[in-house]
mmCIF file with all atom_site columns, C-alpha atoms in Angstrom:
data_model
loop_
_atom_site.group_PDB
_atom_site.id
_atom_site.type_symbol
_atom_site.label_atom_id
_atom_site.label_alt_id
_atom_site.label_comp_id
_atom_site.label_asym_id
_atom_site.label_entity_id
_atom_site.label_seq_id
_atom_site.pdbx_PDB_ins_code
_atom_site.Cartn_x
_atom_site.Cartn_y
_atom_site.Cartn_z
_atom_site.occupancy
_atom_site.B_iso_or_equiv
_atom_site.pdbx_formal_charge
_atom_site.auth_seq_id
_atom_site.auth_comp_id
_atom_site.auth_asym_id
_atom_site.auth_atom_id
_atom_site.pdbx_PDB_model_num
ATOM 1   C CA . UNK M 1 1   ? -4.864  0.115   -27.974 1.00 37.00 ? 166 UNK M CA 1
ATOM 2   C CA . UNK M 1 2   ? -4.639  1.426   -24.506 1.00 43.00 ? 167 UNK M CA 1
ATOM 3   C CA . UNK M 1 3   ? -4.223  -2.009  -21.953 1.00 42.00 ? 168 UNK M CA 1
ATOM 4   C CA . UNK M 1 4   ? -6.418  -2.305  -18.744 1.00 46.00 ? 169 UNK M CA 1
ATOM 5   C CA . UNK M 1 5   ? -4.576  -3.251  -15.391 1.00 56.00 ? 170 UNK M CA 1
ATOM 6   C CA . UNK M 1 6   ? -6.059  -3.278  -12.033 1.00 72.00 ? 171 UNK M CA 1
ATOM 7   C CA . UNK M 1 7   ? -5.648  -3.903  -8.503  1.00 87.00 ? 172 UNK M CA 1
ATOM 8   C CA . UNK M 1 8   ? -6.875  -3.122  -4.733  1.00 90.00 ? 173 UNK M CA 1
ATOM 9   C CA . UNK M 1 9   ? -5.106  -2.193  -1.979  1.00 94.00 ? 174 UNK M CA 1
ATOM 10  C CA . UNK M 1 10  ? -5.903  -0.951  1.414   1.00 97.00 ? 175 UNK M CA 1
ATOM 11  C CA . UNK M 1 11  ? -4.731  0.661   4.377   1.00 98.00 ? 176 UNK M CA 1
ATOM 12  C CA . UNK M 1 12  ? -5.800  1.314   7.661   1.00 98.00 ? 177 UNK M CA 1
ATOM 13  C CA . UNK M 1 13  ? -4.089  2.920   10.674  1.00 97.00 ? 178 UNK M CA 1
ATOM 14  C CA . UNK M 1 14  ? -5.057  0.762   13.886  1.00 96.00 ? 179 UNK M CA 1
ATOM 15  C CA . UNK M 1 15  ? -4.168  2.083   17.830  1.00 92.00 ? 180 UNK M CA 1
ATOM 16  C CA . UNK M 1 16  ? -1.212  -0.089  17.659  1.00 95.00 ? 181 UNK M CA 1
ATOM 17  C CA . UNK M 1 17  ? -0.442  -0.325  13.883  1.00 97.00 ? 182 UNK M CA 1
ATOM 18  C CA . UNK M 1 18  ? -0.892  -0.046  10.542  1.00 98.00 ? 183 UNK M CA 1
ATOM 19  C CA . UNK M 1 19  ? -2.408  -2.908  8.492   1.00 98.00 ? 184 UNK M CA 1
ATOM 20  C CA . UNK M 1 20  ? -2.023  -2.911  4.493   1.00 98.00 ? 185 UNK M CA 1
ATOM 21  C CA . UNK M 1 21  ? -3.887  -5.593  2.036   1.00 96.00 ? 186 UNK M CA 1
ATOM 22  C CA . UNK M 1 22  ? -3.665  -6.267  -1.405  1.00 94.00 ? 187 UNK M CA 1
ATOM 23  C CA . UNK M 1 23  ? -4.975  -8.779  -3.761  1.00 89.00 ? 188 UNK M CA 1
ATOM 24  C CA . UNK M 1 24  ? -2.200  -11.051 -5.082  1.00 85.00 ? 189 UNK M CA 1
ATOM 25  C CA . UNK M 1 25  ? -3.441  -10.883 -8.841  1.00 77.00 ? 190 UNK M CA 1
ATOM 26  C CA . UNK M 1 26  ? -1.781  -9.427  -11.651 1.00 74.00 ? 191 UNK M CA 1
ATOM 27  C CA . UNK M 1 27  ? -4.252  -8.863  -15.159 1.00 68.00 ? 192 UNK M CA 1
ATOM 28  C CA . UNK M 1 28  ? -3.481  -7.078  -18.256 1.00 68.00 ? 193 UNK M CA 1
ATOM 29  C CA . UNK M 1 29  ? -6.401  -5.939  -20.308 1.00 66.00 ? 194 UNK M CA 1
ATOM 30  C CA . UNK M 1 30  ? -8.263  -9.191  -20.389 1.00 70.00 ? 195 UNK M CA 1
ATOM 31  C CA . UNK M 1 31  ? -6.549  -11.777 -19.023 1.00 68.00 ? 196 UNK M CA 1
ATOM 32  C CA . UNK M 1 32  ? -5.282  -12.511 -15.659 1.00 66.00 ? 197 UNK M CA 1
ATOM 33  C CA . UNK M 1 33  ? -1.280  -12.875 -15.619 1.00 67.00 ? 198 UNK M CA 1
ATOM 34  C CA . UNK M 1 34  ? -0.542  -14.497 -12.546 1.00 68.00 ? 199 UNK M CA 1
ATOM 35  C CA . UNK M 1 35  ? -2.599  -15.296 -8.928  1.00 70.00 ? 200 UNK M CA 1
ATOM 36  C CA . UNK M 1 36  ? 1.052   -14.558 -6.858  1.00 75.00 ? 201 UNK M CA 1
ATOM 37  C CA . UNK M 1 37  ? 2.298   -11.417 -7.249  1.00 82.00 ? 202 UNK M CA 1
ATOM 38  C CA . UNK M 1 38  ? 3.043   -9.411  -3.623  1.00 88.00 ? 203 UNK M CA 1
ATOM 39  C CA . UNK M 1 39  ? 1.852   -5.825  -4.196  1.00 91.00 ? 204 UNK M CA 1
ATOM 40  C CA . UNK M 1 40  ? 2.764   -4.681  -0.978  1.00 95.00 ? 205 UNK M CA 1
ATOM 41  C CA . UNK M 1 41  ? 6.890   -4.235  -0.830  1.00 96.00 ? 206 UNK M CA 1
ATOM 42  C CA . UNK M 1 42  ? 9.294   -3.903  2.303   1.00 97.00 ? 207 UNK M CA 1
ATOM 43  C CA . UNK M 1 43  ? 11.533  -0.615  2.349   1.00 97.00 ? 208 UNK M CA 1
ATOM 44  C CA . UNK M 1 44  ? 12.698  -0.942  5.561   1.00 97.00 ? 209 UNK M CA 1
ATOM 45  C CA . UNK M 1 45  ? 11.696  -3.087  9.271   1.00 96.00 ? 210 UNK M CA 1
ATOM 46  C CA . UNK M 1 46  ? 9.329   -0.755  9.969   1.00 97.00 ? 211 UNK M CA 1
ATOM 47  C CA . UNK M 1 47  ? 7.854   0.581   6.465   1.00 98.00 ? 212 UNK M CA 1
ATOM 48  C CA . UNK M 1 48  ? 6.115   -0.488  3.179   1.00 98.00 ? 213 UNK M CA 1
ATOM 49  C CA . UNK M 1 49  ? 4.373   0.442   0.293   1.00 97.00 ? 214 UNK M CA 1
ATOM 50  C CA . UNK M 1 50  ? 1.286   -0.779  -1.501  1.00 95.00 ? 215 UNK M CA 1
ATOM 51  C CA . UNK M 1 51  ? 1.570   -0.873  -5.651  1.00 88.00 ? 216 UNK M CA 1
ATOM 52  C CA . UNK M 1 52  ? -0.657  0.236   -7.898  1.00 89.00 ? 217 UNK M CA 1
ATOM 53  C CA . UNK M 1 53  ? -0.147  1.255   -11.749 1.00 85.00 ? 218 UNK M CA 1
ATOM 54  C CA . UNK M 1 54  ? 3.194   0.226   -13.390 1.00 86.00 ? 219 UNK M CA 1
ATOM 55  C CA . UNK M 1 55  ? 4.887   -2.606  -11.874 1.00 83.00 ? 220 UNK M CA 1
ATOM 56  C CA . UNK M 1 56  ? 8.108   -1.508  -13.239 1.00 86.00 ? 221 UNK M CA 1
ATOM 57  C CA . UNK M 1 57  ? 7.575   2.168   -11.907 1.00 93.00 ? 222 UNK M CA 1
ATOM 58  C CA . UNK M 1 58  ? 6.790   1.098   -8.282  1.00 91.00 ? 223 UNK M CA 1
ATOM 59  C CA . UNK M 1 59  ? 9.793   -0.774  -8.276  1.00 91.00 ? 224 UNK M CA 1
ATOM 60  C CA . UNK M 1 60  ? 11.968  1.649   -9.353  1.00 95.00 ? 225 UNK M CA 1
ATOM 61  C CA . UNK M 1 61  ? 11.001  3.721   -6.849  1.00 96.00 ? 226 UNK M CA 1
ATOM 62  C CA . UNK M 1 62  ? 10.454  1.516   -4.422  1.00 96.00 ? 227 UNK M CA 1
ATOM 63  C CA . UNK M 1 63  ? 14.586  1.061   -4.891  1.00 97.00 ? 228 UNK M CA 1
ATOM 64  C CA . UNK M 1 64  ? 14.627  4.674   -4.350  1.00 97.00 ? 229 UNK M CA 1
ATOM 65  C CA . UNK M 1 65  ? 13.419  4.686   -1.080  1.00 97.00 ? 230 UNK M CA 1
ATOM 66  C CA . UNK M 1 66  ? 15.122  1.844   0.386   1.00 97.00 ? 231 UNK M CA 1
ATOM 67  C CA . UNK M 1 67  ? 18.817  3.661   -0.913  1.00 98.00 ? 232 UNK M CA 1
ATOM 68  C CA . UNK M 1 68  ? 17.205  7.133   0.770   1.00 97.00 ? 233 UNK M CA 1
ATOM 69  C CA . UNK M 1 69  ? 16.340  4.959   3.947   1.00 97.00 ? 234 UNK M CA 1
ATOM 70  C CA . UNK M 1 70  ? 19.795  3.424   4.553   1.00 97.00 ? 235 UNK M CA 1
ATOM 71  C CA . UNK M 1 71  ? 21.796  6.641   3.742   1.00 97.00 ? 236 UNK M CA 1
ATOM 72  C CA . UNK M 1 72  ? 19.342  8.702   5.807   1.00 97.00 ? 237 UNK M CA 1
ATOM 73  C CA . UNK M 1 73  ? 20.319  5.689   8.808   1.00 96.00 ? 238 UNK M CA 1
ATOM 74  C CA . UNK M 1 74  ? 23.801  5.518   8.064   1.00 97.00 ? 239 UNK M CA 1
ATOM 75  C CA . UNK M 1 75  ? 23.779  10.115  8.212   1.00 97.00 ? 240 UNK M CA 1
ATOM 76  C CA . UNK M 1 76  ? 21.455  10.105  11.255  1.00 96.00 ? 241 UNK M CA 1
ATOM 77  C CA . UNK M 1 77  ? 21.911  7.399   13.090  1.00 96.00 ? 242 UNK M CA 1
ATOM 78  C CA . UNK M 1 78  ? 18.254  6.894   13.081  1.00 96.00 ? 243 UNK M CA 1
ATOM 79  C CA . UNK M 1 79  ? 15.296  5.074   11.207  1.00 96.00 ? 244 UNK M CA 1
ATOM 80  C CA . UNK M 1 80  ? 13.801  7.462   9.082   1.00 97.00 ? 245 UNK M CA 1
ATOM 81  C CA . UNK M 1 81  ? 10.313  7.581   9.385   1.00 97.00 ? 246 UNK M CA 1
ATOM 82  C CA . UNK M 1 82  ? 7.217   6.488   7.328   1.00 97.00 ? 247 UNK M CA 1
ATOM 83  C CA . UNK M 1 83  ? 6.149   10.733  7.851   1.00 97.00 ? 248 UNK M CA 1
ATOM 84  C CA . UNK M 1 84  ? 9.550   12.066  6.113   1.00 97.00 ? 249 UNK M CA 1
ATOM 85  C CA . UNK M 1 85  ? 9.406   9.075   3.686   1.00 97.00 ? 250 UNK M CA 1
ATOM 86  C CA . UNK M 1 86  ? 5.981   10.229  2.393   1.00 98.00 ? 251 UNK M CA 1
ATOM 87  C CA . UNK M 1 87  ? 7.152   13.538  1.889   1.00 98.00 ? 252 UNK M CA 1
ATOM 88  C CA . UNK M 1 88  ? 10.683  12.306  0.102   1.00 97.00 ? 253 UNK M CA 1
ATOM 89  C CA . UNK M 1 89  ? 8.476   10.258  -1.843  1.00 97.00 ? 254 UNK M CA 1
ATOM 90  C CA . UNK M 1 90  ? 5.558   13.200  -2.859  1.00 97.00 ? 255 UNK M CA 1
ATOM 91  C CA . UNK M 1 91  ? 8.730   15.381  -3.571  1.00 97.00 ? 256 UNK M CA 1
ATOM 92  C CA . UNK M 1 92  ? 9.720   12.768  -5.811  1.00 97.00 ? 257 UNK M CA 1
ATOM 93  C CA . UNK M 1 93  ? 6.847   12.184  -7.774  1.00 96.00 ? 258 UNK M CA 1
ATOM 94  C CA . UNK M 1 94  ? 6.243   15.859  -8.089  1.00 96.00 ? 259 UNK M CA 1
ATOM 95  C CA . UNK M 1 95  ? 9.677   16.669  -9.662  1.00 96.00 ? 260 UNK M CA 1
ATOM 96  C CA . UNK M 1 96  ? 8.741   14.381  -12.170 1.00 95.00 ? 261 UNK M CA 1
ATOM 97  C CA . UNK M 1 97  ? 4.941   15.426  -13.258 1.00 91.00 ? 262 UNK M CA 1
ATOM 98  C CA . UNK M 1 98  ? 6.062   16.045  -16.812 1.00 93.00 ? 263 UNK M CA 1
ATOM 99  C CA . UNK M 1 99  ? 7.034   12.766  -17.212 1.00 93.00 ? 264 UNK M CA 1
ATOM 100 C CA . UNK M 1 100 ? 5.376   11.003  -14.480 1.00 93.00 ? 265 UNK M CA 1
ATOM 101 C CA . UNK M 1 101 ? 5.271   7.715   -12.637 1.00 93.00 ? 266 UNK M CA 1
ATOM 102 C CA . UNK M 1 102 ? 2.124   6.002   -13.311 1.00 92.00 ? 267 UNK M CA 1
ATOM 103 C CA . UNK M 1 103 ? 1.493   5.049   -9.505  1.00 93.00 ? 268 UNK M CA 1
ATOM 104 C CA . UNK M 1 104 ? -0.676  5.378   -6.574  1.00 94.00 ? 269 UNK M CA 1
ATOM 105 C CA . UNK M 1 105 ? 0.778   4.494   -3.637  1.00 96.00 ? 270 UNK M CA 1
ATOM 106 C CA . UNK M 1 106 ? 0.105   3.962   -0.064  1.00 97.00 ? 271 UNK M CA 1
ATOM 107 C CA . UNK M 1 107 ? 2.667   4.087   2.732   1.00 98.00 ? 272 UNK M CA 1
ATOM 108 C CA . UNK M 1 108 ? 2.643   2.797   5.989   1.00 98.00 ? 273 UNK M CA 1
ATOM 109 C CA . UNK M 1 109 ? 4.647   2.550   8.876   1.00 97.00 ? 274 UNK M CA 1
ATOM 110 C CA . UNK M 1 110 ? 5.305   2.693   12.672  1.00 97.00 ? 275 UNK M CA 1
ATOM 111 C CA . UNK M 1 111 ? 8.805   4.210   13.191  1.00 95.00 ? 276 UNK M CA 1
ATOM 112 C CA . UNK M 1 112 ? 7.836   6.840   15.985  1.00 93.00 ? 277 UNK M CA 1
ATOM 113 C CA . UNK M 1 113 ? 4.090   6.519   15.166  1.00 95.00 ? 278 UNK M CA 1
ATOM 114 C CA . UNK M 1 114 ? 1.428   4.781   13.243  1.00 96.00 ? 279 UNK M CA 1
ATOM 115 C CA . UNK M 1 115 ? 1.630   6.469   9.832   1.00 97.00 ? 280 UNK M CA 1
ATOM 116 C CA . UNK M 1 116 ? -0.441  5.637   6.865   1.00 98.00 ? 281 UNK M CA 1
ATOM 117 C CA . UNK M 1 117 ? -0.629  8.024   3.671   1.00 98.00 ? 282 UNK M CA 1
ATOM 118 C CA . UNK M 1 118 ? -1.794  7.808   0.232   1.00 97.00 ? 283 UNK M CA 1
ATOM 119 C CA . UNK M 1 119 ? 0.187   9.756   -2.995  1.00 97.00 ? 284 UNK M CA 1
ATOM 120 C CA . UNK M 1 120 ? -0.977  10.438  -6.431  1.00 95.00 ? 285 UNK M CA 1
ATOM 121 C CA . UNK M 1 121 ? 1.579   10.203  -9.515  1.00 94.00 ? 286 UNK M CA 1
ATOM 122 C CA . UNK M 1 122 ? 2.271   13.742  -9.581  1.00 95.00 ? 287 UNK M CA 1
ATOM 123 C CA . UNK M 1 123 ? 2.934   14.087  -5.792  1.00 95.00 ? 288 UNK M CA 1
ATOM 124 C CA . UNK M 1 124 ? -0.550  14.362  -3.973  1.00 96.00 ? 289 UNK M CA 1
ATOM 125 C CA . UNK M 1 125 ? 0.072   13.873  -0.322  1.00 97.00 ? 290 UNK M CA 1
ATOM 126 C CA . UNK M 1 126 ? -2.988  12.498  2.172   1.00 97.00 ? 291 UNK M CA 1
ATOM 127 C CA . UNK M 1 127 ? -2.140  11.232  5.401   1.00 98.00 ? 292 UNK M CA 1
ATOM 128 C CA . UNK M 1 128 ? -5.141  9.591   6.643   1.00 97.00 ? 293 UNK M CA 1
ATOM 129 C CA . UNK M 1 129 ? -6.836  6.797   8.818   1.00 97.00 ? 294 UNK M CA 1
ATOM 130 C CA . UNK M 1 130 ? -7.844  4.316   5.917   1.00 97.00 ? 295 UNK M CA 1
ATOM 131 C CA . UNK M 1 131 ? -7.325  4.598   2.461   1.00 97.00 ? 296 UNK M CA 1
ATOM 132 C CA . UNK M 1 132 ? -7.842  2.590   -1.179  1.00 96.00 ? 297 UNK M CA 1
ATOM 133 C CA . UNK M 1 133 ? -5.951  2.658   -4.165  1.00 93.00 ? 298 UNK M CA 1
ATOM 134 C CA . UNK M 1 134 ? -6.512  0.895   -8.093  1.00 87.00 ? 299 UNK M CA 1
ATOM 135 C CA . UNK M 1 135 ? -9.603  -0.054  -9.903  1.00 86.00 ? 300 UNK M CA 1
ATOM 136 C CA . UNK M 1 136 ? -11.424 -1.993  -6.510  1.00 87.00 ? 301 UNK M CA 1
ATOM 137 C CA . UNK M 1 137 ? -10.727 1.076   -4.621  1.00 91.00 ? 302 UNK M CA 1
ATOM 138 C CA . UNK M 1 138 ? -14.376 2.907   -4.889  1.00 91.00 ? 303 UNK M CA 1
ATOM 139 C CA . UNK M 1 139 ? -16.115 -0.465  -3.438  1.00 91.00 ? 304 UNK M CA 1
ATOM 140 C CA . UNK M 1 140 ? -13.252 -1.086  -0.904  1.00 94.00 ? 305 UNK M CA 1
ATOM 141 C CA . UNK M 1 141 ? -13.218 2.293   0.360   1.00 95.00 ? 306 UNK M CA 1
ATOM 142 C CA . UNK M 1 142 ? -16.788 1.634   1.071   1.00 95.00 ? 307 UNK M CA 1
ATOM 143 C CA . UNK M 1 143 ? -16.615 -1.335  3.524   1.00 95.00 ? 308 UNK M CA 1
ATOM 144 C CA . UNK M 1 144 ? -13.783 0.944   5.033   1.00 97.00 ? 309 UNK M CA 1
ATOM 145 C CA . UNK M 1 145 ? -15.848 3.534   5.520   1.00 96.00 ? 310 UNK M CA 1
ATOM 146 C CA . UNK M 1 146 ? -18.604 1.511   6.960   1.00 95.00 ? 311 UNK M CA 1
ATOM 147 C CA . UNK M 1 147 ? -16.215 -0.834  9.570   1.00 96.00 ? 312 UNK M CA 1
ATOM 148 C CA . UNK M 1 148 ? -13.763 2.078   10.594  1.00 97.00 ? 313 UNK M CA 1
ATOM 149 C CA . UNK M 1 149 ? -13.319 3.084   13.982  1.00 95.00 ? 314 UNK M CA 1
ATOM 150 C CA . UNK M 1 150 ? -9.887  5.419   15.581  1.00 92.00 ? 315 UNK M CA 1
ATOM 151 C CA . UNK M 1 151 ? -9.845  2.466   18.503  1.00 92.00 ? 316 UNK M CA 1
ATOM 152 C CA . UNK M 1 152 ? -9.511  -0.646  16.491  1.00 95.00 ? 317 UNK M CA 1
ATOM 153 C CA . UNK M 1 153 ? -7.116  -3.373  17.401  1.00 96.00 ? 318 UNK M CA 1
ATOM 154 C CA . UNK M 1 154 ? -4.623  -4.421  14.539  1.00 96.00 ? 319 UNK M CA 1
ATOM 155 C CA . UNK M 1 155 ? -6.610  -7.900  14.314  1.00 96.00 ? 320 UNK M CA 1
ATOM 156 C CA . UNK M 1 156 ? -10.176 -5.471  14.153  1.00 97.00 ? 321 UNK M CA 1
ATOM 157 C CA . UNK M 1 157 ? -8.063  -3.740  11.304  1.00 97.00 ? 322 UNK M CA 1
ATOM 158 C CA . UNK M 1 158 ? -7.059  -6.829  9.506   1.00 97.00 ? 323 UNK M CA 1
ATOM 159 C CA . UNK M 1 159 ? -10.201 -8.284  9.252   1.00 97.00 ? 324 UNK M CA 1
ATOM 160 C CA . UNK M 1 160 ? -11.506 -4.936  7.898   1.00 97.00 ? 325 UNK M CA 1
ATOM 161 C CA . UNK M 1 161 ? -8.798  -4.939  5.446   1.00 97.00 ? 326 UNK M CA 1
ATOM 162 C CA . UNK M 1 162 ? -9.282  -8.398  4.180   1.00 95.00 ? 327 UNK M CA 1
ATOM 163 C CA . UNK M 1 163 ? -12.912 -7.941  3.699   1.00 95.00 ? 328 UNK M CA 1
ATOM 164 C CA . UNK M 1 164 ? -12.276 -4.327  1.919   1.00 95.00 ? 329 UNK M CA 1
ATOM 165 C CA . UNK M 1 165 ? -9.927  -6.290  -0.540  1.00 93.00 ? 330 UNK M CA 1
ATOM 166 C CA . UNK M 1 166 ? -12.060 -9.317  -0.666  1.00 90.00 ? 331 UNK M CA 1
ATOM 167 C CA . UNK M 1 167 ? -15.296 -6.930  -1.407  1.00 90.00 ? 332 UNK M CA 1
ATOM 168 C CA . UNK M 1 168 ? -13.235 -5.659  -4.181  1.00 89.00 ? 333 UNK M CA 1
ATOM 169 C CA . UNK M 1 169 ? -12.150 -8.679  -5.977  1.00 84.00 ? 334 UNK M CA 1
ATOM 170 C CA . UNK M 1 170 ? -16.163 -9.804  -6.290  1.00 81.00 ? 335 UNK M CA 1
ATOM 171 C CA . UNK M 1 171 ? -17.187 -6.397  -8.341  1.00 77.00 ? 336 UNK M CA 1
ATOM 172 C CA . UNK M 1 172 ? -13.930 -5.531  -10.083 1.00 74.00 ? 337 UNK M CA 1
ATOM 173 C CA . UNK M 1 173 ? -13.135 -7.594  -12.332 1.00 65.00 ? 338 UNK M CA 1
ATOM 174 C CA . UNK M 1 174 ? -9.651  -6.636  -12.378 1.00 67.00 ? 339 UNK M CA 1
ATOM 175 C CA . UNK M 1 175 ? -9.269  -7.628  -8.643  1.00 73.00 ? 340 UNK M CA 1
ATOM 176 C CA . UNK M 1 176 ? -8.339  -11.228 -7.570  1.00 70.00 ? 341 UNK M CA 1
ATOM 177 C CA . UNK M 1 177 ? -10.572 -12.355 -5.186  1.00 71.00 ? 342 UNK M CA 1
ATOM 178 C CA . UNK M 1 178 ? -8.945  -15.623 -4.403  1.00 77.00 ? 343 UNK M CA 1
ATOM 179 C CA . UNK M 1 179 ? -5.630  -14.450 -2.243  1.00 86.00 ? 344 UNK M CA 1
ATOM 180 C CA . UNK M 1 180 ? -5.277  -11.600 0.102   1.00 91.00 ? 345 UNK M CA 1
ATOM 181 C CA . UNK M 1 181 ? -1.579  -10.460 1.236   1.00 93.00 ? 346 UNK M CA 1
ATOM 182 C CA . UNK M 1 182 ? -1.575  -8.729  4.572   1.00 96.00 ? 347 UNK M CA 1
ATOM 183 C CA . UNK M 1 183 ? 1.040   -6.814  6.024   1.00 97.00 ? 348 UNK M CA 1
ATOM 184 C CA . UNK M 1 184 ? 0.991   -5.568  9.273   1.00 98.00 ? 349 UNK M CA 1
ATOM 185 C CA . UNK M 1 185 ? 3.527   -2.406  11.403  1.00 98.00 ? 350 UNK M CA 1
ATOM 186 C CA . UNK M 1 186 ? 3.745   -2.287  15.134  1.00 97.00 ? 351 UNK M CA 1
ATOM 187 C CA . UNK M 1 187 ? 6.230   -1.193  17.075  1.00 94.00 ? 352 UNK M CA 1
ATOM 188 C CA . UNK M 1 188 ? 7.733   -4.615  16.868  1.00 94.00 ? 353 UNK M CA 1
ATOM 189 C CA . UNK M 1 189 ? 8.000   -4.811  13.540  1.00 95.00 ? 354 UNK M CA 1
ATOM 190 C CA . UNK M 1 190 ? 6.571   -5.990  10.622  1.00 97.00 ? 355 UNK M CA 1
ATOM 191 C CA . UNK M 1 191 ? 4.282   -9.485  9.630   1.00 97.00 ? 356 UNK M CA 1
ATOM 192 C CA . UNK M 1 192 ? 3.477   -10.772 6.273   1.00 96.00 ? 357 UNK M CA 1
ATOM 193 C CA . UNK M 1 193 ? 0.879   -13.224 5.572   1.00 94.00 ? 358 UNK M CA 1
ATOM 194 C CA . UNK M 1 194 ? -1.781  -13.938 2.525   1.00 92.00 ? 359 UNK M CA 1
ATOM 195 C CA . UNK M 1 195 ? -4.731  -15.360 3.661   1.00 88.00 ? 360 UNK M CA 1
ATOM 196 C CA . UNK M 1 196 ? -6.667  -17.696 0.757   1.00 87.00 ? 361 UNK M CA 1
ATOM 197 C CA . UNK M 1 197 ? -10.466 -18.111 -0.214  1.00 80.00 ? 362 UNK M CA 1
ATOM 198 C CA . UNK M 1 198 ? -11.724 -20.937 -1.523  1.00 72.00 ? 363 UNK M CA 1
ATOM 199 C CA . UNK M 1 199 ? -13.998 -20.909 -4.506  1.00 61.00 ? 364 UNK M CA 1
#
């Protein structure tokens, strides 16, 4: 019997920024695991990703990244950024489409530039101004498209991206609707917060 997991995250690139959301909930098939889990993960000051598929594949390569990041810092002498990370990463996934990673992931990050892209398990590669991923992702991506505009301010963006998520977790059922984690790139680094919903 084939098991049901879902999710929603979001991402939007801002003037000054890039904002990611995710519910916090974790379900499998019909019953919710846990209201905590972070689905958006650190690889470096300036760069994350969103999860969604197999926990234990995101990590994985979310440990890939992070190893690629600090040996591309230590070679360079520079950050690598979220750009060359999204192609690492579709590279990555692509060399592995007979056997793939069950993941679609968002990146996003301000190393030069606000960066946001999206990647499909076997590689796909969208960079893009807002994007959804998991089961919520057809009614988020609809309040995105509706609230999006290329000057928003990162708090404009985060309330979008709260709301997207939010949307979500009321018609998915695999979406938690109760906790929100935010993350959010400038040039100054990087904030996390979850914002909570009562009842």
């Amino acid at each position: 019997m084939e098991k049901k997991t879902g999710t929603t995250t979001v991402g939007i690139k801002a003037k000054d920024g890039v904002v990611l959301a995710a519910d916090t909930q974790a379900s499998l098939d019909h019953m919710v695991e846990t209201l905590n889990i972070k689905k958006i993960i650190p690889i470096t000051d300036r760069i994350a990703i969103t999860t969604a598929g197999s926990v234990g594949d995101v990590q994985a390569l979310a440990r890939m990244l992070e190893a690629e990041a600090r040996y591309y810092q230590f070679t360079w002498g520079r950050p690598m950024t979220a750009k060359a990370m999204a192609h690492l990463l579709s590279n990555i996934l692509n060399e592995n489409k007979w056997f793939p990673y069950m993941v679609q992931i968002i990146i996003g990050g301000y190393v030069e530039e606000p960066t946001l892209a999206n990647l499909d398990p076997l590689g796909g590669l969208i960079f893009d101004d807002y994007t959804a991923t998991g089961s919520g992702s057809p009614f988020a991506i609809a309040v995105l498209e509706e609230g999006f505009r290329k000057d928003m301010s990162i708090e404009e963006a985060k309330e979008l991206a709260i709301r997207a998520v939010r949307t979500a977790g009321k018609r998915d059922v695999y979406t938690g609707n109760r906790k929100v984690q935010v993350v959010v790139i400038t040039k100054d680094g990087m904030k996390e917060e979850f914002v909570e919903f009562k009842e």
